[in-house]
PDB file of C-alpha atoms in Angstrom:
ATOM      1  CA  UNK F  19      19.897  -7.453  63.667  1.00  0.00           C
ATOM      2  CA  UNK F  20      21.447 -10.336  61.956  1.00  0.00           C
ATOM      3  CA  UNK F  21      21.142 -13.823  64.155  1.00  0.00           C
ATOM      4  CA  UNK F  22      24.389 -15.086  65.050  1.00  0.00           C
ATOM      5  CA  UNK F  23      25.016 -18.864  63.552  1.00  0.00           C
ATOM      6  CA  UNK F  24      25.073 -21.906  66.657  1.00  0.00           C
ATOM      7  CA  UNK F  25      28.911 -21.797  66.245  1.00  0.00           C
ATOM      8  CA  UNK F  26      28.812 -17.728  67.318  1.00  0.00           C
ATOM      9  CA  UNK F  27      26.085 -18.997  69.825  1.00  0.00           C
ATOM     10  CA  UNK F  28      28.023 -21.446  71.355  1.00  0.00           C
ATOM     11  CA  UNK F  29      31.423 -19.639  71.106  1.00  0.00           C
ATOM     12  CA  UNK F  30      29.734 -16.939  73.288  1.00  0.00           C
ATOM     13  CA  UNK F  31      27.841 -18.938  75.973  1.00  0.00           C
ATOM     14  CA  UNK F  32      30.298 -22.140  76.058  1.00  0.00           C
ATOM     15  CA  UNK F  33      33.539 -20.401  75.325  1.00  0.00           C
ATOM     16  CA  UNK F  34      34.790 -21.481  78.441  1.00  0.00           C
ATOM     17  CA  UNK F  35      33.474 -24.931  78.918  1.00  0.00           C
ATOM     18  CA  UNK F  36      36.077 -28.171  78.289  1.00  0.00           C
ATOM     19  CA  UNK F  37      34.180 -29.552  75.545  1.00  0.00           C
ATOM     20  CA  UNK F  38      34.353 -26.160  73.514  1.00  0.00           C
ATOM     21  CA  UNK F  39      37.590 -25.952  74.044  1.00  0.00           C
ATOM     22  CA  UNK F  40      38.124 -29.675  72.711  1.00  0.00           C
ATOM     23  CA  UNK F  41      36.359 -29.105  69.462  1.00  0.00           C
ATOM     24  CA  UNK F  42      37.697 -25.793  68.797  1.00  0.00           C
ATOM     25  CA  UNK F  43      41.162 -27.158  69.084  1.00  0.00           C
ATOM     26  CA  UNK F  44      40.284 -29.973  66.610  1.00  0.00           C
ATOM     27  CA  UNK F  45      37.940 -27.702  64.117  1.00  0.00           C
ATOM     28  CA  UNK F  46      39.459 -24.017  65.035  1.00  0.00           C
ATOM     29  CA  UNK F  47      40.761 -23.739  61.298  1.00  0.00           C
ATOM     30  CA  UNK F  48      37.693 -24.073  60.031  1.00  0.00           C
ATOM     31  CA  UNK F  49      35.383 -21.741  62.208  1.00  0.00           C
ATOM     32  CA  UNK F  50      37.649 -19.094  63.414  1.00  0.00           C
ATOM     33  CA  UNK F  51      39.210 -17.843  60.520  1.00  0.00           C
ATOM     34  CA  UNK F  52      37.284 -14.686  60.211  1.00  0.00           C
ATOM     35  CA  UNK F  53      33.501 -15.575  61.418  1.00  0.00           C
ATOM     36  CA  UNK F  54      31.897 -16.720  58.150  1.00  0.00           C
ATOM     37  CA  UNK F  55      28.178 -16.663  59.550  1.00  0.00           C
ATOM     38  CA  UNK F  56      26.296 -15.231  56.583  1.00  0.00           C
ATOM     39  CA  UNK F  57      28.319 -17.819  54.233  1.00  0.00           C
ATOM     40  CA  UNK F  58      27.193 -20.650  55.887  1.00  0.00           C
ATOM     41  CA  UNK F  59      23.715 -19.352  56.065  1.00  0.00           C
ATOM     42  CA  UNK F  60      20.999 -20.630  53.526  1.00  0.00           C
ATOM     43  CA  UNK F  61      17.881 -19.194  51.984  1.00  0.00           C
ATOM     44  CA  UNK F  62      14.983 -20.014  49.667  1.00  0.00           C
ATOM     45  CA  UNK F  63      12.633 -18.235  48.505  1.00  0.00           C
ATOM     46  CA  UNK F  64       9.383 -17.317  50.556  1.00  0.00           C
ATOM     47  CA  UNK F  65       6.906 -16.997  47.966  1.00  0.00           C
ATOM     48  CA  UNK F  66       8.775 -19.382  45.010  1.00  0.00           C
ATOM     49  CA  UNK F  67       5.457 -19.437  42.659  1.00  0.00           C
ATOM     50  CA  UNK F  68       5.351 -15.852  42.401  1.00  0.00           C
ATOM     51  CA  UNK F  69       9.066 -14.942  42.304  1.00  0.00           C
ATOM     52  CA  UNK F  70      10.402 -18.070  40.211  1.00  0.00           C
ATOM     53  CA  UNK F  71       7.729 -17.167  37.358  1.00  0.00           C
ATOM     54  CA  UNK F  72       9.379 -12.911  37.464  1.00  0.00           C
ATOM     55  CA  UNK F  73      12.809 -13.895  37.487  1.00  0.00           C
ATOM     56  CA  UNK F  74      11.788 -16.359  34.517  1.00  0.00           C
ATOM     57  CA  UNK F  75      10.349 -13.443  32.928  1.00  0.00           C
ATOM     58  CA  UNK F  76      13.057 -11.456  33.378  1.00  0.00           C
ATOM     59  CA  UNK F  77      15.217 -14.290  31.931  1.00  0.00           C
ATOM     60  CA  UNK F  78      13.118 -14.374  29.237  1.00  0.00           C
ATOM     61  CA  UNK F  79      13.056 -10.193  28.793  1.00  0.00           C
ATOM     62  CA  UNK F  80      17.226 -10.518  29.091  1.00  0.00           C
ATOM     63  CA  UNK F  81      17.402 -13.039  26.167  1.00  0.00           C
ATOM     64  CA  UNK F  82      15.100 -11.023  23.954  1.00  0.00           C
ATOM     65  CA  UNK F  83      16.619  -8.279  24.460  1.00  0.00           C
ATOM     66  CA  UNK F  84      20.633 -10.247  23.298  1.00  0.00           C
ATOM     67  CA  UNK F  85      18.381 -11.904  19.940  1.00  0.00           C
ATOM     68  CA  UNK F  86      17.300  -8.165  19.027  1.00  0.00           C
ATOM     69  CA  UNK F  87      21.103  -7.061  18.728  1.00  0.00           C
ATOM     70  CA  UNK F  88      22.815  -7.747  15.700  1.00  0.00           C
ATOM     71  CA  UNK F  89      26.112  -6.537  16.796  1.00  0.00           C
ATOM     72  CA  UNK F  90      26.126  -9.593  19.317  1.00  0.00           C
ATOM     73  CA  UNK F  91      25.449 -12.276  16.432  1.00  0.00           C
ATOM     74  CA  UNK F  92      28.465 -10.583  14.764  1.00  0.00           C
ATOM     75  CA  UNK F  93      30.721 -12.071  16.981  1.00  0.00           C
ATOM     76  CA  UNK F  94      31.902 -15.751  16.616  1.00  0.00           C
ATOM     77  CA  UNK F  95      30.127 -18.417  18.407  1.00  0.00           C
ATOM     78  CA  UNK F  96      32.644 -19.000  20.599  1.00  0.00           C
ATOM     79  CA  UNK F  97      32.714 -15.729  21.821  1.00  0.00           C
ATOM     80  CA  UNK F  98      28.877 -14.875  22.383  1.00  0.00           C
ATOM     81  CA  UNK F  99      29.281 -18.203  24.584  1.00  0.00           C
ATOM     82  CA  UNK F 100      31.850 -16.959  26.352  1.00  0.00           C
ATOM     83  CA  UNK F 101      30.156 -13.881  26.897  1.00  0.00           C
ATOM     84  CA  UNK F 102      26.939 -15.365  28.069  1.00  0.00           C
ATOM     85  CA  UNK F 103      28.140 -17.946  30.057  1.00  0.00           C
ATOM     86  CA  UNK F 104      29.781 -14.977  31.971  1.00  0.00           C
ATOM     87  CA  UNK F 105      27.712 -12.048  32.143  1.00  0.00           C
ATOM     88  CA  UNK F 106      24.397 -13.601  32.136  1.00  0.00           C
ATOM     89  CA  UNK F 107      24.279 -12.647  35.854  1.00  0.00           C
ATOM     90  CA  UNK F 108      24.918  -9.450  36.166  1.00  0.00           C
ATOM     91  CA  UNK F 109      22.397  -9.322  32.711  1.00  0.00           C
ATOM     92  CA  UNK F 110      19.864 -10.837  35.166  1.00  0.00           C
ATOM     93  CA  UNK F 111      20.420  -8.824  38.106  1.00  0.00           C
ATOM     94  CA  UNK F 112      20.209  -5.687  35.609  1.00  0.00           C
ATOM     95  CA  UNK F 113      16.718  -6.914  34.756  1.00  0.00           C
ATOM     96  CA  UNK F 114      15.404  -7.777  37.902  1.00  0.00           C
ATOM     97  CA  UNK F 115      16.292  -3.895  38.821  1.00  0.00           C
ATOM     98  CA  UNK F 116      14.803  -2.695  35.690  1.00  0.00           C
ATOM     99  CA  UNK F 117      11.487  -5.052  36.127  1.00  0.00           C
ATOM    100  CA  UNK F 118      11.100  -3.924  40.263  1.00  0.00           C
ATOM    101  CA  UNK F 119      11.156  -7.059  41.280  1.00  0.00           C
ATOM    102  CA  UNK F 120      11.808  -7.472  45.039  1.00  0.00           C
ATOM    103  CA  UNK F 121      11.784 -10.654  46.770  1.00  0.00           C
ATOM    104  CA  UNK F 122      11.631 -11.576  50.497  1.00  0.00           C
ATOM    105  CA  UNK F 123      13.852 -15.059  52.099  1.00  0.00           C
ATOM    106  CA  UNK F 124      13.102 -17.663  54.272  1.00  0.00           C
ATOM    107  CA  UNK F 125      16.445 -19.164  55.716  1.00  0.00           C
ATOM    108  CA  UNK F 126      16.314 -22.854  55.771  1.00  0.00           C
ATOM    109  CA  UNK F 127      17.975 -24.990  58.813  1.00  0.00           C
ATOM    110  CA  UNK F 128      21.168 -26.861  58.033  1.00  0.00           C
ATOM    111  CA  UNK F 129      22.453 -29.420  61.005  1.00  0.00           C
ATOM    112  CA  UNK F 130      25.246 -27.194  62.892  1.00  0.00           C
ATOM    113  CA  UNK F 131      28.983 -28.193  62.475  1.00  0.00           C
ATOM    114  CA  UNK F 132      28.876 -29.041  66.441  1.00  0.00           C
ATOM    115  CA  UNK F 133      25.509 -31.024  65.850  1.00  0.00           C
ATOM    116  CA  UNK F 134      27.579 -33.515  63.708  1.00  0.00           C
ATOM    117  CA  UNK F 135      30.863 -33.484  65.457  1.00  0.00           C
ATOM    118  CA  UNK F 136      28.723 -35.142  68.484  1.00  0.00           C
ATOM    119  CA  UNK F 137      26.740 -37.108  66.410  1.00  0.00           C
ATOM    120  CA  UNK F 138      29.960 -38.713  65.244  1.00  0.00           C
ATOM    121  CA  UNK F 139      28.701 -37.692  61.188  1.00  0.00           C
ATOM    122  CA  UNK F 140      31.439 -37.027  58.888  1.00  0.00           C
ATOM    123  CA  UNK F 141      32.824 -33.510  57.869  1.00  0.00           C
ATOM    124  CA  UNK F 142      32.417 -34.819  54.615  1.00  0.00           C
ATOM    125  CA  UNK F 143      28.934 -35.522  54.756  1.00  0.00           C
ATOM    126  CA  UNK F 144      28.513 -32.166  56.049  1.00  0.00           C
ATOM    127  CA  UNK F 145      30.469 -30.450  52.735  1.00  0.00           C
ATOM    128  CA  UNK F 146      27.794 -32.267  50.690  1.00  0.00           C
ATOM    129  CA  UNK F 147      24.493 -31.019  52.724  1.00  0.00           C
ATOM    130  CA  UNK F 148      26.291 -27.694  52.460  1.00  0.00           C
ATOM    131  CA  UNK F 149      26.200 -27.470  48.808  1.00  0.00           C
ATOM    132  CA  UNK F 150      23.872 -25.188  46.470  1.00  0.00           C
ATOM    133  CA  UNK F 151      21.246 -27.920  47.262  1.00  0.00           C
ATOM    134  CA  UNK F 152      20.398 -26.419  50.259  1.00  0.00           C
ATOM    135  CA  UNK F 153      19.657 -23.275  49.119  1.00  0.00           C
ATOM    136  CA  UNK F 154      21.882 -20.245  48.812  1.00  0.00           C
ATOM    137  CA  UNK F 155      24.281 -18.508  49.961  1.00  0.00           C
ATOM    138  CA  UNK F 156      22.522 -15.779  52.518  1.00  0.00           C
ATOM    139  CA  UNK F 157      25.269 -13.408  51.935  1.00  0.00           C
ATOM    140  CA  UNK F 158      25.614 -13.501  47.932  1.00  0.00           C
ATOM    141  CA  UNK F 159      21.536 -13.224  48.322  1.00  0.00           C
ATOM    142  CA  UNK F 160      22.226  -9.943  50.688  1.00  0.00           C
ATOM    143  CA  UNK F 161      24.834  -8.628  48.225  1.00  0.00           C
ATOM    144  CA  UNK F 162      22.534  -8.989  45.425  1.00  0.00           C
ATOM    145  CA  UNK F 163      19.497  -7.347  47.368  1.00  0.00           C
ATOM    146  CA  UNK F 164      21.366  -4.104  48.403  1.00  0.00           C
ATOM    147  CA  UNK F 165      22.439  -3.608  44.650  1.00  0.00           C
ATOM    148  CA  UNK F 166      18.948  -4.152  43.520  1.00  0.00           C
ATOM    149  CA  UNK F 167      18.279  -1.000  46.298  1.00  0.00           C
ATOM    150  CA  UNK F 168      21.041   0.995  44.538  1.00  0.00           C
ATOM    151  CA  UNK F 169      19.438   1.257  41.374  1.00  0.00           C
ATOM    152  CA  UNK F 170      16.003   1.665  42.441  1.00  0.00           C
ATOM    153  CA  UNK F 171      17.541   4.642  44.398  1.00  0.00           C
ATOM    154  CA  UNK F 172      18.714   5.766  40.951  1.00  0.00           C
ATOM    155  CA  UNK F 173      15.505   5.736  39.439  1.00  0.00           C
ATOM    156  CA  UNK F 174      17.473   5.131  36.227  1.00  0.00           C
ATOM    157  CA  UNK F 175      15.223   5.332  32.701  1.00  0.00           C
ATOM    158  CA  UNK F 176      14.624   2.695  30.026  1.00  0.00           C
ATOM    159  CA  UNK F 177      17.243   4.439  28.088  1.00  0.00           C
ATOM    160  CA  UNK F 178      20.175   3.877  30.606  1.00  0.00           C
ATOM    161  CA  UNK F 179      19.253   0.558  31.362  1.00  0.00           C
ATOM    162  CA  UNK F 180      19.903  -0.800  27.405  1.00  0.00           C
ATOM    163  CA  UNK F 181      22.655   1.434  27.557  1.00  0.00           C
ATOM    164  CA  UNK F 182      23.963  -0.504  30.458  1.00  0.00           C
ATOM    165  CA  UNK F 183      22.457  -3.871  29.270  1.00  0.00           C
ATOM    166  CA  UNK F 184      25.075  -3.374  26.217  1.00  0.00           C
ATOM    167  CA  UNK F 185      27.877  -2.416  28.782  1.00  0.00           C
ATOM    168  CA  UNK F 186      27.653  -5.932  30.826  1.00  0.00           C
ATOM    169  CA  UNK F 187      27.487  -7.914  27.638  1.00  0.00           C
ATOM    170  CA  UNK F 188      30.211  -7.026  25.943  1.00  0.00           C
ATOM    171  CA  UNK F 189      32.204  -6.595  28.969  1.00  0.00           C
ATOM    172  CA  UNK F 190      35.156  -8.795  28.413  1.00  0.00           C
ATOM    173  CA  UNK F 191      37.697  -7.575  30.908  1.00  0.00           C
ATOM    174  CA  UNK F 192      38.129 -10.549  32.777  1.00  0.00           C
ATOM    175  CA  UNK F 193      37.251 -13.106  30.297  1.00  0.00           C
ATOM    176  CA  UNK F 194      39.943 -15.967  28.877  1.00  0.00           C
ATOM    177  CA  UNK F 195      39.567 -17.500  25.880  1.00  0.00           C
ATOM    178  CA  UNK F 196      37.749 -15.045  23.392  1.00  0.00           C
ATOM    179  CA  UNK F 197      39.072 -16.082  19.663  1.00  0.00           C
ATOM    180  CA  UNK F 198      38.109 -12.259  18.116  1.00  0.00           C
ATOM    181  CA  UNK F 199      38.655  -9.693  21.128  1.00  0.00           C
ATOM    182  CA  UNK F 200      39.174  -6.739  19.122  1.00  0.00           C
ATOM    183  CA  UNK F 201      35.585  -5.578  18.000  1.00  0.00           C
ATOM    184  CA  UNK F 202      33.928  -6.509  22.006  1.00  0.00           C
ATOM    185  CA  UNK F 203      35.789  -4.156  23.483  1.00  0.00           C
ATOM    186  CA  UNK F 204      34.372  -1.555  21.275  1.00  0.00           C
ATOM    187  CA  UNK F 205      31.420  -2.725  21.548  1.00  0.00           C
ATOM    188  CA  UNK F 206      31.707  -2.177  24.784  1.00  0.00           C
ATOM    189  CA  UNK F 207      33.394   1.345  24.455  1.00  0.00           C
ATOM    190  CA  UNK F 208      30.357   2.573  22.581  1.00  0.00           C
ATOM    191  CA  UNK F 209      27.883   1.772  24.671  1.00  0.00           C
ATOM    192  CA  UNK F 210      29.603   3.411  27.418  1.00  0.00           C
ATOM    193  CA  UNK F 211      30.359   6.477  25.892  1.00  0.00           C
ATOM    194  CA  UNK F 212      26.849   6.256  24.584  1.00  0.00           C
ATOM    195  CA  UNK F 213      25.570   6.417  28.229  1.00  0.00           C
ATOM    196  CA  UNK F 214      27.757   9.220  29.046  1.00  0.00           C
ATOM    197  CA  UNK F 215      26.458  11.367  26.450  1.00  0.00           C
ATOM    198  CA  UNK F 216      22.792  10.309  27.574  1.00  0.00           C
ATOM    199  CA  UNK F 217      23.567  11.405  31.133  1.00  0.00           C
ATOM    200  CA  UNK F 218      25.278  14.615  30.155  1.00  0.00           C
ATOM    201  CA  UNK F 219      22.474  15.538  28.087  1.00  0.00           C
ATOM    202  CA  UNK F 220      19.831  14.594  30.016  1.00  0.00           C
ATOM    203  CA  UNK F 221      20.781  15.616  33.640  1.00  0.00           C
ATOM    204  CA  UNK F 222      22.806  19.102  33.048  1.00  0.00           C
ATOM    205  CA  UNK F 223      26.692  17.358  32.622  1.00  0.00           C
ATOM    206  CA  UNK F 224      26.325  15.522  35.764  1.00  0.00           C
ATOM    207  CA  UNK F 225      28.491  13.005  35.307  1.00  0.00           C
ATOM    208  CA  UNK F 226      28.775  12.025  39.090  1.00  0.00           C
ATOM    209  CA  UNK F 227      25.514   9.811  38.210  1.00  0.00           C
ATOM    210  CA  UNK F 228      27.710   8.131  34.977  1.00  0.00           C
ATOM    211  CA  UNK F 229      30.232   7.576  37.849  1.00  0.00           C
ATOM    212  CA  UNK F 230      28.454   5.861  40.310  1.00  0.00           C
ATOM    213  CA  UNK F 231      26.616   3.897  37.876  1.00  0.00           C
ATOM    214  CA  UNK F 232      29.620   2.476  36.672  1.00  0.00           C
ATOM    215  CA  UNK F 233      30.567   1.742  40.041  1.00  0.00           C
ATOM    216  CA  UNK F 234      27.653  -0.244  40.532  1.00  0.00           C
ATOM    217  CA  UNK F 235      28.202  -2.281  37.160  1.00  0.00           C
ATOM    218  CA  UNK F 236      31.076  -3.126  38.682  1.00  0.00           C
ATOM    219  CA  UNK F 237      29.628  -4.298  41.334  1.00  0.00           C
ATOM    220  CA  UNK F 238      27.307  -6.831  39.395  1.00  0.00           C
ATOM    221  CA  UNK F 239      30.058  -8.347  38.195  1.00  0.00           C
ATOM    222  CA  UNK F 240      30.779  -9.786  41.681  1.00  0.00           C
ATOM    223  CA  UNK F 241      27.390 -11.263  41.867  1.00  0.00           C
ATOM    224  CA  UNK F 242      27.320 -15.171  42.150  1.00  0.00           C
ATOM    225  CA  UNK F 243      26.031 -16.658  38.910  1.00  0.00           C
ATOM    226  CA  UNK F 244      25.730 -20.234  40.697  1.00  0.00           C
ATOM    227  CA  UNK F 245      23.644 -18.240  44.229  1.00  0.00           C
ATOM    228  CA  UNK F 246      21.373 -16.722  41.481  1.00  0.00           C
ATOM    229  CA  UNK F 247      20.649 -20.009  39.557  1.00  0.00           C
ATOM    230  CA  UNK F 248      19.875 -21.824  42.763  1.00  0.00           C
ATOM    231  CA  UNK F 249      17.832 -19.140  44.197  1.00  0.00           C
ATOM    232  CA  UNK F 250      15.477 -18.376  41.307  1.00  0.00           C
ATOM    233  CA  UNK F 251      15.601 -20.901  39.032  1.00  0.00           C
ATOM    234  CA  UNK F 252      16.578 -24.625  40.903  1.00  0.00           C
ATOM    235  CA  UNK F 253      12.854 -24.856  41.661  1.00  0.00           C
ATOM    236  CA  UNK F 254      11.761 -24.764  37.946  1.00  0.00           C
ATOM    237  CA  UNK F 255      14.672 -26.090  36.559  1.00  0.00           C
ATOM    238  CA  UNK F 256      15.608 -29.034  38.697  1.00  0.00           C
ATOM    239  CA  UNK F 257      19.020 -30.624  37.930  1.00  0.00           C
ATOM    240  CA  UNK F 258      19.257 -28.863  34.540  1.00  0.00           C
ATOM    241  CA  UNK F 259      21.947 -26.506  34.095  1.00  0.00           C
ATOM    242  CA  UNK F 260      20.919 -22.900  33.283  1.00  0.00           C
ATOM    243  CA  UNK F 261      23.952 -22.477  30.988  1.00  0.00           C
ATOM    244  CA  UNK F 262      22.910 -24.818  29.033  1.00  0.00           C
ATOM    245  CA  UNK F 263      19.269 -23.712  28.363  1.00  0.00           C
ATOM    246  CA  UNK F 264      20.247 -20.200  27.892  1.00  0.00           C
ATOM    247  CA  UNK F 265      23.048 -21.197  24.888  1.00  0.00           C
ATOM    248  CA  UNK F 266      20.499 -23.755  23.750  1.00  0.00           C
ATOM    249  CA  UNK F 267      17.376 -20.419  23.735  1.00  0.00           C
ATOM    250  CA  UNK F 268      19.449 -18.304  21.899  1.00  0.00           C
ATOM    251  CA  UNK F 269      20.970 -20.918  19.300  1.00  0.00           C
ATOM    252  CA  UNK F 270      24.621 -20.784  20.047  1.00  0.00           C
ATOM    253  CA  UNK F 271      26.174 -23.329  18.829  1.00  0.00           C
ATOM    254  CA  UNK F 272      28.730 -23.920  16.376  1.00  0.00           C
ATOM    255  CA  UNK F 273      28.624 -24.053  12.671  1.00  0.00           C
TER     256      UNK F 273
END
């Protein structure tokens, strides 16, 4: 069972003490619209030697695999940044499923909103500690781990995976700003129906599995890009940005 957060904690034993009741008056907008526990919660890794140096080579895997398509290098610059700048998280959660590589948390201690109120420290002060420096967000962790469940569940081939792989790259429903759209969404089109055609052949026209794999590429896309960078990669990577090593790795830049 999840642990409640010291807010919950306090709510339930204090909630009828004068000093609750003084704080939650002053504060109530910020901890009772809807309980926010698992947001507020942050993890690390537990074991960040082994699981920094997987996710790096399943970075690394993710990249190779976007330098070895020449349909993606036939897209303007501006576009492939676009595109990785925005799907380079699902991409990565993709290849962690692919590569089997599980990973168990450690939540870290933060100083609890009441803790400051009495220690007279400022709610801005407390915004700040509450940034991606202390780790991530438990819940965007928790959402990532029950996708990477999913697909295991799926046992899905080699062959699906690339399929997919070319699916979440050239995915550009949501994305602003592309100078050439036409020839991405095609791009994207054809790997799809390439999948379905895999499926159908390959498990007997049952395209309830090219359903609900689609339904949990959709899912990726909800996956926090900034959770994932501080999880896996802050330890390595220190103050550098991700985006930035990932344009400068696979030479996008422009002409």
């Amino acid at each position: 069972n999840a642990l409640p957060c010291c807010w919950c904690r306090w709510e339930t034993d204090h909630g009828k003490s004068i000093l609750y009741q003084s704080l939650n008056k002053e504060h109530g907008s910020e901890t009772h619209k809807g309980c926010s526990c698992m947001d507020r919660r942050r993890v690390v890794l537990k074991t960040p030697e082994v699981t920094c140096r997987r996710s790096s080579e399943v970075l690394l895997k993710t990249l190779t695999f976007i330098r070895n398509l020449p349909s993606f290098y036939h897209v303007p610059w501006e576009d492939q940044l676009v595109l990785i700048q925005q799907n380079w998280a699902p991409l990565f959660v993709l290849g962690m499923a692919q590569e089997g590589v599980d990973f168990d948390l450690r939540e870290i201690s933060a100083p609890s909103l009441l803790k400051k109120i009495l220690l007279n420290q400022s709610l801005t002060a407390n915004n700040e500690l509450g940034s991606s420096s202390l780790g991530a967000s438990l819940a965007e962790v928790q959402k990532m781990k029950n996708l990477l469940w999913k697909f295991w569940d799926l046992d899905i081939s080699v062959k699906e995976y690339a399929y997919l792989k070319g699916i979440i790259l050239f995915n550009s429903g949501k994305l602003p700003g592309l100078s050439c759209s036409d020839p991405i969404p095609g791009r994207h089109g054809e790997a799809q129906q390439a999948l379905m055609e895999f499926i159908s052949t390959m498990f007997h026209r049952n395209l309830g599995r090219f359903a609900w794999i689609l339904q949990l590429i959709a899912s990726l896309q909800d996956i926090n890009a900034d959770a994932i960078e501080e999880l896996f990669f802050r330890p390595i990577l220190g103050q550098a940005t991700l985006n930035v090593l990932l344009l400068e790795t696979l030479h996008i830049k422009p002409d």
